[in-house]
Coordinates of C-alpha atoms in Angstrom, one line a residue:
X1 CA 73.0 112.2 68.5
X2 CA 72.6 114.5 65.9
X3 CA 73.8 113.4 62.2
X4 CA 75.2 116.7 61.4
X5 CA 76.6 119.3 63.3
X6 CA 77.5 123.0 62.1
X7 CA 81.0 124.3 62.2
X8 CA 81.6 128.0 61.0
X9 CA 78.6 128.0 59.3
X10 CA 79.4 124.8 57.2
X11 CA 77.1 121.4 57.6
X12 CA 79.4 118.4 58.8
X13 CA 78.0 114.8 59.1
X14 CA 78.5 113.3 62.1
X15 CA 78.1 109.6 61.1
X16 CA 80.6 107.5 59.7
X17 CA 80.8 106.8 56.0
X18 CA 81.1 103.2 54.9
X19 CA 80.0 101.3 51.7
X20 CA 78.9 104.3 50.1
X21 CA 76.3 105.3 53.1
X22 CA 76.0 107.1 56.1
X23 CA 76.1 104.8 59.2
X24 CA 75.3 106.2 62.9
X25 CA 76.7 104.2 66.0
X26 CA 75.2 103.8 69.3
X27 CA 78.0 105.8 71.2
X28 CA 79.4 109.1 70.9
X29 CA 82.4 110.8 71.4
X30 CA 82.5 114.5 72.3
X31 CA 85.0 116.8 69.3
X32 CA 85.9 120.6 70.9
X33 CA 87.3 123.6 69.3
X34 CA 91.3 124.3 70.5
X35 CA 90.3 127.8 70.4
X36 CA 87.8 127.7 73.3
X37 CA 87.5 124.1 74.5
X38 CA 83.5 125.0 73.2
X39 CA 82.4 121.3 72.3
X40 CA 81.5 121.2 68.4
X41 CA 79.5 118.0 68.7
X42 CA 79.1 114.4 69.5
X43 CA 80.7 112.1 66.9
X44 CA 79.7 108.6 66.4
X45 CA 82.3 106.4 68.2
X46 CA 83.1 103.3 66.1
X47 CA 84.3 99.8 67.0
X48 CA 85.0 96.1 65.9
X49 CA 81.7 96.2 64.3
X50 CA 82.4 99.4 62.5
X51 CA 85.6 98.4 61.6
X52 CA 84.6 94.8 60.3
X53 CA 81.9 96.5 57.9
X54 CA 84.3 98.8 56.7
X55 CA 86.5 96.6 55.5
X56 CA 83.9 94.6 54.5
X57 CA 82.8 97.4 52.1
X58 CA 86.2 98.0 50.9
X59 CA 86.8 94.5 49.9
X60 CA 83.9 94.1 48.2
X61 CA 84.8 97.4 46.4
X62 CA 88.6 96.6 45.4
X63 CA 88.0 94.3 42.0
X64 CA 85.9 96.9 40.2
X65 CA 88.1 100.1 41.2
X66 CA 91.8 98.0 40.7
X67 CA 89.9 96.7 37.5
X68 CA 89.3 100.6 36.6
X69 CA 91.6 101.8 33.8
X70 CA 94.9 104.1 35.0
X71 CA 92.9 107.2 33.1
X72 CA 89.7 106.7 34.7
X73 CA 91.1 106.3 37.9
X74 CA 92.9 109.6 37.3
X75 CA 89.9 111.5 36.1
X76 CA 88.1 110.7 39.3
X77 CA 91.2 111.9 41.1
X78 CA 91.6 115.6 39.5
X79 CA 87.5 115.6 40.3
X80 CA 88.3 115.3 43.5
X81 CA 90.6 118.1 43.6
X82 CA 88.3 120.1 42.5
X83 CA 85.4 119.7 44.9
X84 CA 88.6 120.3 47.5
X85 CA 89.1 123.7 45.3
X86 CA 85.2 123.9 45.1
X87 CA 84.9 123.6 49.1
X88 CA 88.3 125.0 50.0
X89 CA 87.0 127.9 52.4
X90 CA 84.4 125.5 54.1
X91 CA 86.9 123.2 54.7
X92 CA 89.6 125.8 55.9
X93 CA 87.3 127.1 58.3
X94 CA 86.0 123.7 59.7
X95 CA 89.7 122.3 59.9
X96 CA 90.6 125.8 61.9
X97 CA 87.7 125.6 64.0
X98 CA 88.3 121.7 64.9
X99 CA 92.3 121.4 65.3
X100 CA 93.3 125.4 66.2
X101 CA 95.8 125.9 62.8
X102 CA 95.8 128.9 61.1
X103 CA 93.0 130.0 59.2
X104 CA 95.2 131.8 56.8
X105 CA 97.3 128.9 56.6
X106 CA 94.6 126.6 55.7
X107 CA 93.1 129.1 52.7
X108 CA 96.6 130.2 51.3
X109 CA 98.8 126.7 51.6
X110 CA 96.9 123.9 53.3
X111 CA 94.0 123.3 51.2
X112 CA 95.1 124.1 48.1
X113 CA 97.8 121.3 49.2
X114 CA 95.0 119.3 49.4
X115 CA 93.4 119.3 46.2
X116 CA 97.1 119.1 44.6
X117 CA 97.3 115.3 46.6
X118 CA 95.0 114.4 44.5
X119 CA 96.1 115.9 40.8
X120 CA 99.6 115.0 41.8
X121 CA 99.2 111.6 41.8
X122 CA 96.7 111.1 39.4
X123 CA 99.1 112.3 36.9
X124 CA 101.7 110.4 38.2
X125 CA 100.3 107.3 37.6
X126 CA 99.6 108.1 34.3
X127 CA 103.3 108.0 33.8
X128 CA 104.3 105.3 35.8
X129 CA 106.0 102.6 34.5
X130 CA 110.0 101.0 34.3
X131 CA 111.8 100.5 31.0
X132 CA 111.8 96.9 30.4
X133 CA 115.6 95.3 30.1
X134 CA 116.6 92.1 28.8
X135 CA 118.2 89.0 31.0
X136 CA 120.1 86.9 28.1
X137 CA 117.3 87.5 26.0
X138 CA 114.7 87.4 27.9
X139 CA 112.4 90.5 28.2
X140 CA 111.2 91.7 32.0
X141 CA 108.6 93.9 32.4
X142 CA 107.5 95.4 36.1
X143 CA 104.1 96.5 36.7
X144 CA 102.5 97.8 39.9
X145 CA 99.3 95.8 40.9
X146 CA 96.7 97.4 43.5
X147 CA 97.3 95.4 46.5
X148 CA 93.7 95.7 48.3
X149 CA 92.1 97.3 50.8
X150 CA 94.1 99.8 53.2
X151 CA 94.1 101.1 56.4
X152 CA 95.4 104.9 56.5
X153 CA 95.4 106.3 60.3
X154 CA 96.6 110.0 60.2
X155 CA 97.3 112.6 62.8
X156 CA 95.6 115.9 64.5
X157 CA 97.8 118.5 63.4
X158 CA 97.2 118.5 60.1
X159 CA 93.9 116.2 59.5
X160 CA 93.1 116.9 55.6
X161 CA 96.8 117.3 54.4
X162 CA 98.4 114.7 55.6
X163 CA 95.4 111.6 55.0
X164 CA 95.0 113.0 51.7
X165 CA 98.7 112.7 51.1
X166 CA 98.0 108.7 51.8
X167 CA 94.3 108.7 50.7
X168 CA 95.4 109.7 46.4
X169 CA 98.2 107.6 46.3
X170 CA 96.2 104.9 47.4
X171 CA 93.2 105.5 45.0
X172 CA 95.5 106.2 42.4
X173 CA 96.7 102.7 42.7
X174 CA 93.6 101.1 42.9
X175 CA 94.1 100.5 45.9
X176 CA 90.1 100.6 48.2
X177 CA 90.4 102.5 51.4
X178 CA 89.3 102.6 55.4
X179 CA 90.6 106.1 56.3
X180 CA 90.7 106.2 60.6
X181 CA 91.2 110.0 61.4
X182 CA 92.3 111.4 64.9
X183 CA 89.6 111.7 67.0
X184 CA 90.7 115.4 68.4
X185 CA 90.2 116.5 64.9
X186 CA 87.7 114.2 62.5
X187 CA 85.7 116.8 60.6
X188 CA 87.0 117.2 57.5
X189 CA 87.7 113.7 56.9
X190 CA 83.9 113.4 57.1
X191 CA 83.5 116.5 54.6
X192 CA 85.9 114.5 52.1
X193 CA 83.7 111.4 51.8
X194 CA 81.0 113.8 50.7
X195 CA 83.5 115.4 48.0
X196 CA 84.8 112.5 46.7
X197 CA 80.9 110.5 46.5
X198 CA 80.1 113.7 44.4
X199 CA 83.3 113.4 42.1
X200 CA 81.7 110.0 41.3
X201 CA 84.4 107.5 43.5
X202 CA 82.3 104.2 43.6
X203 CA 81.0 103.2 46.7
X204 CA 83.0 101.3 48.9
X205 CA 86.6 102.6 47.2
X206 CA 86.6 105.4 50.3
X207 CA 85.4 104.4 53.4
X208 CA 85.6 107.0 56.8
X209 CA 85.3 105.5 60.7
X210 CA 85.6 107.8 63.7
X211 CA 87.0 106.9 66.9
X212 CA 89.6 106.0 69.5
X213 CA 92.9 103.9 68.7
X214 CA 92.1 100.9 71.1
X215 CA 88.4 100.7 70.1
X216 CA 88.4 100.9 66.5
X217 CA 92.5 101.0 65.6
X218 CA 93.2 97.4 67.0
X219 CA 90.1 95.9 65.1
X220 CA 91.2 97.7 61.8
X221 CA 94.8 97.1 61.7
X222 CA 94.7 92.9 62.7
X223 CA 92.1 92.8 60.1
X224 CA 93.3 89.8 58.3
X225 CA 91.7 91.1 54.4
X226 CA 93.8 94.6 55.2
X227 CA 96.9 94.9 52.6
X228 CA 98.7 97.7 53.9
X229 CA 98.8 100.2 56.8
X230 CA 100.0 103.8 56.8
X231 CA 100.2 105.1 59.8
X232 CA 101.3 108.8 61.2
X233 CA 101.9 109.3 64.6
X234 CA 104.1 108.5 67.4
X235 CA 106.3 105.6 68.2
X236 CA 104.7 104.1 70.7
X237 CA 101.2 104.2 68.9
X238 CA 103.4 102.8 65.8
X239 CA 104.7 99.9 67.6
X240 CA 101.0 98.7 68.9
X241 CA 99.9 98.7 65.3
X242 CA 102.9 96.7 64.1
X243 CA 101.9 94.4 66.9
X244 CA 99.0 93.8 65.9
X245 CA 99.3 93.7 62.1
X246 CA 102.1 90.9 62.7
X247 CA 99.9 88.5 63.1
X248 CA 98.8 89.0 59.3
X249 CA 102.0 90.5 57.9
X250 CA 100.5 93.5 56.5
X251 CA 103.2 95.6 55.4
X252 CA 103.2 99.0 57.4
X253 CA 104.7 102.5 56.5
X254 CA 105.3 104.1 59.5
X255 CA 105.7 107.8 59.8
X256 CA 106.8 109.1 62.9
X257 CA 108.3 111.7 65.3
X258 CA 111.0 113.9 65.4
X259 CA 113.9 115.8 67.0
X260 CA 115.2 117.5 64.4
X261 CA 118.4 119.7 64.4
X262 CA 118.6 123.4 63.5
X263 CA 122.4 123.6 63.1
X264 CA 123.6 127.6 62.6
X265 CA 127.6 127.8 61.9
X266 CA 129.6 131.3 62.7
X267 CA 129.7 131.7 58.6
X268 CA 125.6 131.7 58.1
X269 CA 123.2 134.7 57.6
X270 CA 122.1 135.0 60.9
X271 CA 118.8 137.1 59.7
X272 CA 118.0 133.9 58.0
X273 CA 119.2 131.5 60.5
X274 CA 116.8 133.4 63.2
X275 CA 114.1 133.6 60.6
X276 CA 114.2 129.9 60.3
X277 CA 114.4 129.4 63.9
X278 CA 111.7 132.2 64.5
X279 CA 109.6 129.4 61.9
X280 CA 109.9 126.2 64.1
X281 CA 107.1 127.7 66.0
X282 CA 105.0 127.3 63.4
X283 CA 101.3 125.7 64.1
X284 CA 101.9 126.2 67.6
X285 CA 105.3 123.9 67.3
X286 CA 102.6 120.7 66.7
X287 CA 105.1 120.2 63.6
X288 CA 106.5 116.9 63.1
X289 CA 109.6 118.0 60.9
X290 CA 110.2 120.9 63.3
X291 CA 113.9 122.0 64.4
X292 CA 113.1 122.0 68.0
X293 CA 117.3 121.3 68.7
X294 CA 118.7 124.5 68.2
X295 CA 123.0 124.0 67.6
X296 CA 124.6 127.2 67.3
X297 CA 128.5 127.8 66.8
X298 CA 129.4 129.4 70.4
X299 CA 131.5 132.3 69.0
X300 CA 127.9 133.7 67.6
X301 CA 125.5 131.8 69.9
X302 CA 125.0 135.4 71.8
X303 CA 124.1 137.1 69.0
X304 CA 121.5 134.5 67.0
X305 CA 119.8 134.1 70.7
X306 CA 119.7 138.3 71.2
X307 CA 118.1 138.5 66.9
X308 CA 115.7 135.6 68.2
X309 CA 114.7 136.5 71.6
X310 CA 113.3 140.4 69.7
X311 CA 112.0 138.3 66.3
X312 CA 110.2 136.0 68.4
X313 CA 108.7 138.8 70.7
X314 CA 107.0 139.8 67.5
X315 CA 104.6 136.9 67.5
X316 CA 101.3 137.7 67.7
X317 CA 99.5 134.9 69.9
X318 CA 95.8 134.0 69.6
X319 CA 92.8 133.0 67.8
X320 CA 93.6 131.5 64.6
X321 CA 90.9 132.9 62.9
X322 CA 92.1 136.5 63.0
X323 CA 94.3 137.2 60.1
X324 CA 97.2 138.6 62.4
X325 CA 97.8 135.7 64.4
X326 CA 100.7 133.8 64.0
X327 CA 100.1 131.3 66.9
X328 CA 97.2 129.4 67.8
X329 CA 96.4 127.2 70.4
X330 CA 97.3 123.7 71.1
X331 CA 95.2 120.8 70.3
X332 CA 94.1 120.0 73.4
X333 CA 93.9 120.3 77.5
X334 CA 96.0 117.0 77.4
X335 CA 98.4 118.2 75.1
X336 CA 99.1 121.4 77.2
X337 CA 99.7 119.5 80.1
X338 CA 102.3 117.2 78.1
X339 CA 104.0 120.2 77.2
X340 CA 104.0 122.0 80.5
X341 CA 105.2 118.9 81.9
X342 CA 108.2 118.7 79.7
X343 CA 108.9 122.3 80.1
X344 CA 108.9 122.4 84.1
X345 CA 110.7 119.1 84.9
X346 CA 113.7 120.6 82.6
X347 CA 113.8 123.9 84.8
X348 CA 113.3 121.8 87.8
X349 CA 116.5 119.7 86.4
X350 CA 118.7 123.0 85.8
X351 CA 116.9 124.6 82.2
X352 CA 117.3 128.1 81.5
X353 CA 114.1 129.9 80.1
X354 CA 115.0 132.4 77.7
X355 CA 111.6 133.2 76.3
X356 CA 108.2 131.5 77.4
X357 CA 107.8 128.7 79.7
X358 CA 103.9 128.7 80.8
X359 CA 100.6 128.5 79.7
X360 CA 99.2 131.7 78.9
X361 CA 95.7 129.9 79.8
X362 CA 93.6 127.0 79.0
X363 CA 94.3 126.8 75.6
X364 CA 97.4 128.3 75.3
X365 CA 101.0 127.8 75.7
X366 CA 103.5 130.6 75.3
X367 CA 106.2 130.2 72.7
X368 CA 109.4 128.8 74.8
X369 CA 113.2 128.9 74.2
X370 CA 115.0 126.8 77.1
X371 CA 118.8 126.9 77.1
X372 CA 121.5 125.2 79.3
X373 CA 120.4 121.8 78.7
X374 CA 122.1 118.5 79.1
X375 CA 122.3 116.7 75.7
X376 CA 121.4 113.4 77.7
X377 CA 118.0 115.1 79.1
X378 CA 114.6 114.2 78.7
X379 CA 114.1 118.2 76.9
X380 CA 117.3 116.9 74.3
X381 CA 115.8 113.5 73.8
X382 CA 112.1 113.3 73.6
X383 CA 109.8 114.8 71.6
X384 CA 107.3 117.8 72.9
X385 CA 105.0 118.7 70.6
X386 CA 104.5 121.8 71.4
X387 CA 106.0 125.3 71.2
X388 CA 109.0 124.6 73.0
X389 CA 112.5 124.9 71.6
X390 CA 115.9 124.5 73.3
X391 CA 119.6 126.0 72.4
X392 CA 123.1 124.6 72.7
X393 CA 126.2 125.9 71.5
X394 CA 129.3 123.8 69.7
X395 CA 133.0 124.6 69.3
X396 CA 133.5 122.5 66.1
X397 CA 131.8 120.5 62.9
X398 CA 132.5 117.3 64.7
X399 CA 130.9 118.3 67.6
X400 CA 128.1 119.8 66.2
X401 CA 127.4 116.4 64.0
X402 CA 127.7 114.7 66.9
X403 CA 125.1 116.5 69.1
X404 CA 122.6 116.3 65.9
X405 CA 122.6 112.6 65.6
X406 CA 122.7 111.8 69.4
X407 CA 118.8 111.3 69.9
X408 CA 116.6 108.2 69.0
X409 CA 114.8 110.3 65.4
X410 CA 115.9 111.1 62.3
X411 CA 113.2 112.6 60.5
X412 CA 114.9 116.0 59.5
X413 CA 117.5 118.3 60.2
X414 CA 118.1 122.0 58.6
X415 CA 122.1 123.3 58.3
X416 CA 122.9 127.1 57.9
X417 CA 126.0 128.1 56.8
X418 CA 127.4 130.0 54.1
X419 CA 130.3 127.6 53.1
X420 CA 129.1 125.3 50.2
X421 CA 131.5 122.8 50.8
X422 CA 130.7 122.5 54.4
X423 CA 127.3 122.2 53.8
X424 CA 127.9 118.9 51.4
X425 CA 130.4 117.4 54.5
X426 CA 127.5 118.0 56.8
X427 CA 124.7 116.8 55.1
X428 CA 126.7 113.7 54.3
X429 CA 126.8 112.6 57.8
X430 CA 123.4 114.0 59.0
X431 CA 121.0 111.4 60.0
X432 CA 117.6 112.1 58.8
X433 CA 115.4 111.4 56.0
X434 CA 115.1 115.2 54.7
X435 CA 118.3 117.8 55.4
X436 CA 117.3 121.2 54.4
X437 CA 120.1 123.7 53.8
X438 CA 119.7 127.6 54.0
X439 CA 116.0 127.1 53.7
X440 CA 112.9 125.2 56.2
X441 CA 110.0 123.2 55.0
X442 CA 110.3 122.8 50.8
X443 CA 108.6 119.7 49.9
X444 CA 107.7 118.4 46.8
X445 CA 105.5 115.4 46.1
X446 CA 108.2 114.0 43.8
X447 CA 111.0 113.5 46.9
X448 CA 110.9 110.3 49.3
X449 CA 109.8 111.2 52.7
X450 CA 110.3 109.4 55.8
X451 CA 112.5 109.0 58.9
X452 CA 115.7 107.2 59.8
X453 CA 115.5 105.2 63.3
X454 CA 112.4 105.8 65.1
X455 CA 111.2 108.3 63.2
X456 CA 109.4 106.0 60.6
X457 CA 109.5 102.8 57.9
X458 CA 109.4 103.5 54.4
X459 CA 109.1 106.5 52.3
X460 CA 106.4 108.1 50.9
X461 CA 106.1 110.7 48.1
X462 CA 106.6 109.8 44.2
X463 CA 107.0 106.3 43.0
X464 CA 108.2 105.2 46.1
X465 CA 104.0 105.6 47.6
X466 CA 103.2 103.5 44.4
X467 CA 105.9 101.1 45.2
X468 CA 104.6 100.8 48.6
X469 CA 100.5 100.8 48.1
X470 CA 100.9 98.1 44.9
X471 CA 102.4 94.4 44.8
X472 CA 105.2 95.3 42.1
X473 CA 105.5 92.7 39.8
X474 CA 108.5 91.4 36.9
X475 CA 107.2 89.5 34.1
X476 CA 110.2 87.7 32.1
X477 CA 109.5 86.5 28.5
X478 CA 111.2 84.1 26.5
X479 CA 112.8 84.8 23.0
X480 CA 110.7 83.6 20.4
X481 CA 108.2 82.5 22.9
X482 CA 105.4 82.7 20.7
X483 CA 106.9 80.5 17.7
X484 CA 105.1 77.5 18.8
X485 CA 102.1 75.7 17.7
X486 CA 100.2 75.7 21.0
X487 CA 97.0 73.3 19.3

């Protein structure tokens, strides 16, 4: 096997990174390009032994990093960020080449999302703290103490954005880390152990293993000197981990799919509410908050579906690294043939295709509106993945609340309507952990994010990752504690 590998021109080490060091295994697993199915290059394939010298490393690394002052921690932090900023084109490139999203999206949004992980919260820790408040006198004092080496396991659709999103809240608080990426996309996970050895992060304090869930995964997450898990994914991956970190109680946060509602009223903008729509098909639908329910009022169901039908014929579909595509390709072979699979047994059970409904080849699937579906059916209920949306129509507010909590998820759901007043009713009721109103996809690092039901534990985001990556802690003084003559 070769140790490194070049993607678009950029050098990517192939080997794990653990205890400060590059570390080969003895087998390989094959990484290929969504936009060709051209293999990239053989990735070392990690196991128990892998994973027990990772967390090996990180454990020895965790008293000298949680020892490291707040400020120190954070200057390492903002370094970071700006070897990301330093990088940001080679790592836009290799993350398009290895998992199919936009290249644009990557230079413009993603990346630069990256490196604001990190400055985000290294400067909120430097503000974190709780008033203290007295009980009869006494004073109590909370403080947030690293709680030791964690496990981060993140997804394929968006590899560098959404570990780094657990990777500097981690750090931040002092926490020492084994990051497990996806295996269909694991390249720039291996560029970011470079960046942050450079910015000076001791060795040991970020650790990187390659490989698949039930080789590597299982040995990682029943790891008895593992603190905390963060895992994002699906719901049956999630409740194998939760298996096997029970045996340990390791606290998990858990975030997972989605089903999410798009809910258009007869008072809404209907430019907007297609333009929303239009937006769900965003990184080839492989979106986790995506609105793939579409609820439209009936009396203007005919006209939002005519608007999106022609704004969705606009798409351009095609190699993400062309600056006029607005669709790329899907992940992988597998994850076509989920998505096909879905698609055809809903026609096969009475489904409507409005737009879409096939592969346009190997790599491909064609953007996909499906209408005349049972709420009960497997199209309604389960998630796809993929570029495939479905429409139904409501008479009322109560129905149309109804239909948007009546799955399994509650991750998100986006309301369009142009009465204030309903919008607060609405929202009230909504079940989901983000409701966006008149608007898609605004997130800032200060809100909780999560799921309701099986859509995830916890919440991440602000003081609530700090909460959840540190043992918090309430001191409670005496009055006049200090009076005494102690000898």
């Amino acid at each position: 096997m070769a140790d490194k590998i070049i993607v678009g021109g950029v050098s990517v080490d192939t080997r794990h990174w653990i205890g400060g060091r590059r570390v080969a295994s003895a087998e390989t697993f094959a990484d290929s390009s969504p936009i060709d199915g051209a293999v990239l290059g053989e990735i070392a394939r990690g196991g128990p032994g892998e994973a027990q010298a990772a967390v090996a490393a990180a454990k020895a690394a965790f008293p000298g990093w949680a020892a490291t002052s707040r400020g120190e921690r954070a200057r390492i932090l903002h370094a970071i960020a700006d070897g990301v900023e330093k990088r940001l084109e080679e790592l836009a490139i290799v993350e398009t080449t290895d998992n199919g999203a936009l290249l644009r999206s990557h230079r413009r949004g993603v990346m630069p999302r990256v490196a604001h992980n990190f400055r985000f919260f290294a400067d909120w820790l430097l503000k974190l703290g709780h008033e203290d408040f007295e009980t009869r006198g006494h004073t109590n004092h909370v403080s947030w103490d690293p709680a030791g080496p964690c496990v981060l396991i993140t997804p394929w659709n968006a590899p560098l954005m959404l570990a780094t999103w657990k990777v500097a809240p981690a750090l931040a608080a002092g926490n020492t880390v084994v990051l497990k990426p996806a295996e269909w996309s694991p390249l720039t996970a291996s560029l970011l152990a470079d960046i942050a050895a450079e910015a000076g992060l001791p060795a040991g304090v970020l650790n990187v293993v390659q490989g698949y869930g039930s080789e590597i995964g299982d040995a990682l997450t029943s790891h008895p000197d593992v603190r905390r898990i963060s895992f994002t994914g699906s719901v049956p991956t999630a409740k194998r981990i939760a298996g096997s970190a029970a045996a340990n109680l390791t606290p998990l946060g858990l975030e997972l799919g989605g089903k999410s509602p798009l809910l258009v009223f007869a008072d809404a903008d209907l430019d907007l509410a297609v333009d929303l729509a239009v937006e769900q098909y965003d990184n080839a639908g492989q979106v986790c908050l995506a609105a793939t329910r579409f609820l439209v009022e009936e009396t203007v169901a005919e006209e939002f579906t005519r608007r999106f039908v022609e704004k969705a014929g606009q798409l351009t579909q095609g190699d993400p690294r062309d600056e006029g595509t607005d669709i790329g390709p899907n992940i992988h072979p597998r994850q076509l043939e989920k998505i096909d699979g879905f698609v055809q047994r809903a026609v096969a059970d009475g489904a409507r295709v409005v737009i879409g409904g096939q592969r346009k080849d190997a790599q491909y699937y064609a953007p996909t509106l499906l209408t005349d579906v049972a709420q009960d059916s497997e199209i309604v209920q389960e998630e796809v993945f993929g570029p495939v949306l479905t429409l139904q129509t409501f008479s009322s507010e109560d129905e149309a609340i109804r239909l948007a909590n009546d799955t399994r998820f509650g991750l998100a759901a986006t309301l369009v309507t142009g009465d204030p007043e309903r919008a607060e009713r609405v929202t009230a009721q909504l079940v989901a952990g983000t409701v966006w109103v008149n608007c898609f996809f605004v997130r800032d690092l200060q809100a909780p994010f999560g799921g309701s039901r099986l859509s995830g534990v916890g919440r991440e985001g602000g003081t609530w990752s700090f909460d959840f990556y540190c043992d918090l802690k309430n001191t409670v003084t005496a009055p006049n504690g200090w009076s005494r003559n102690h000898g």
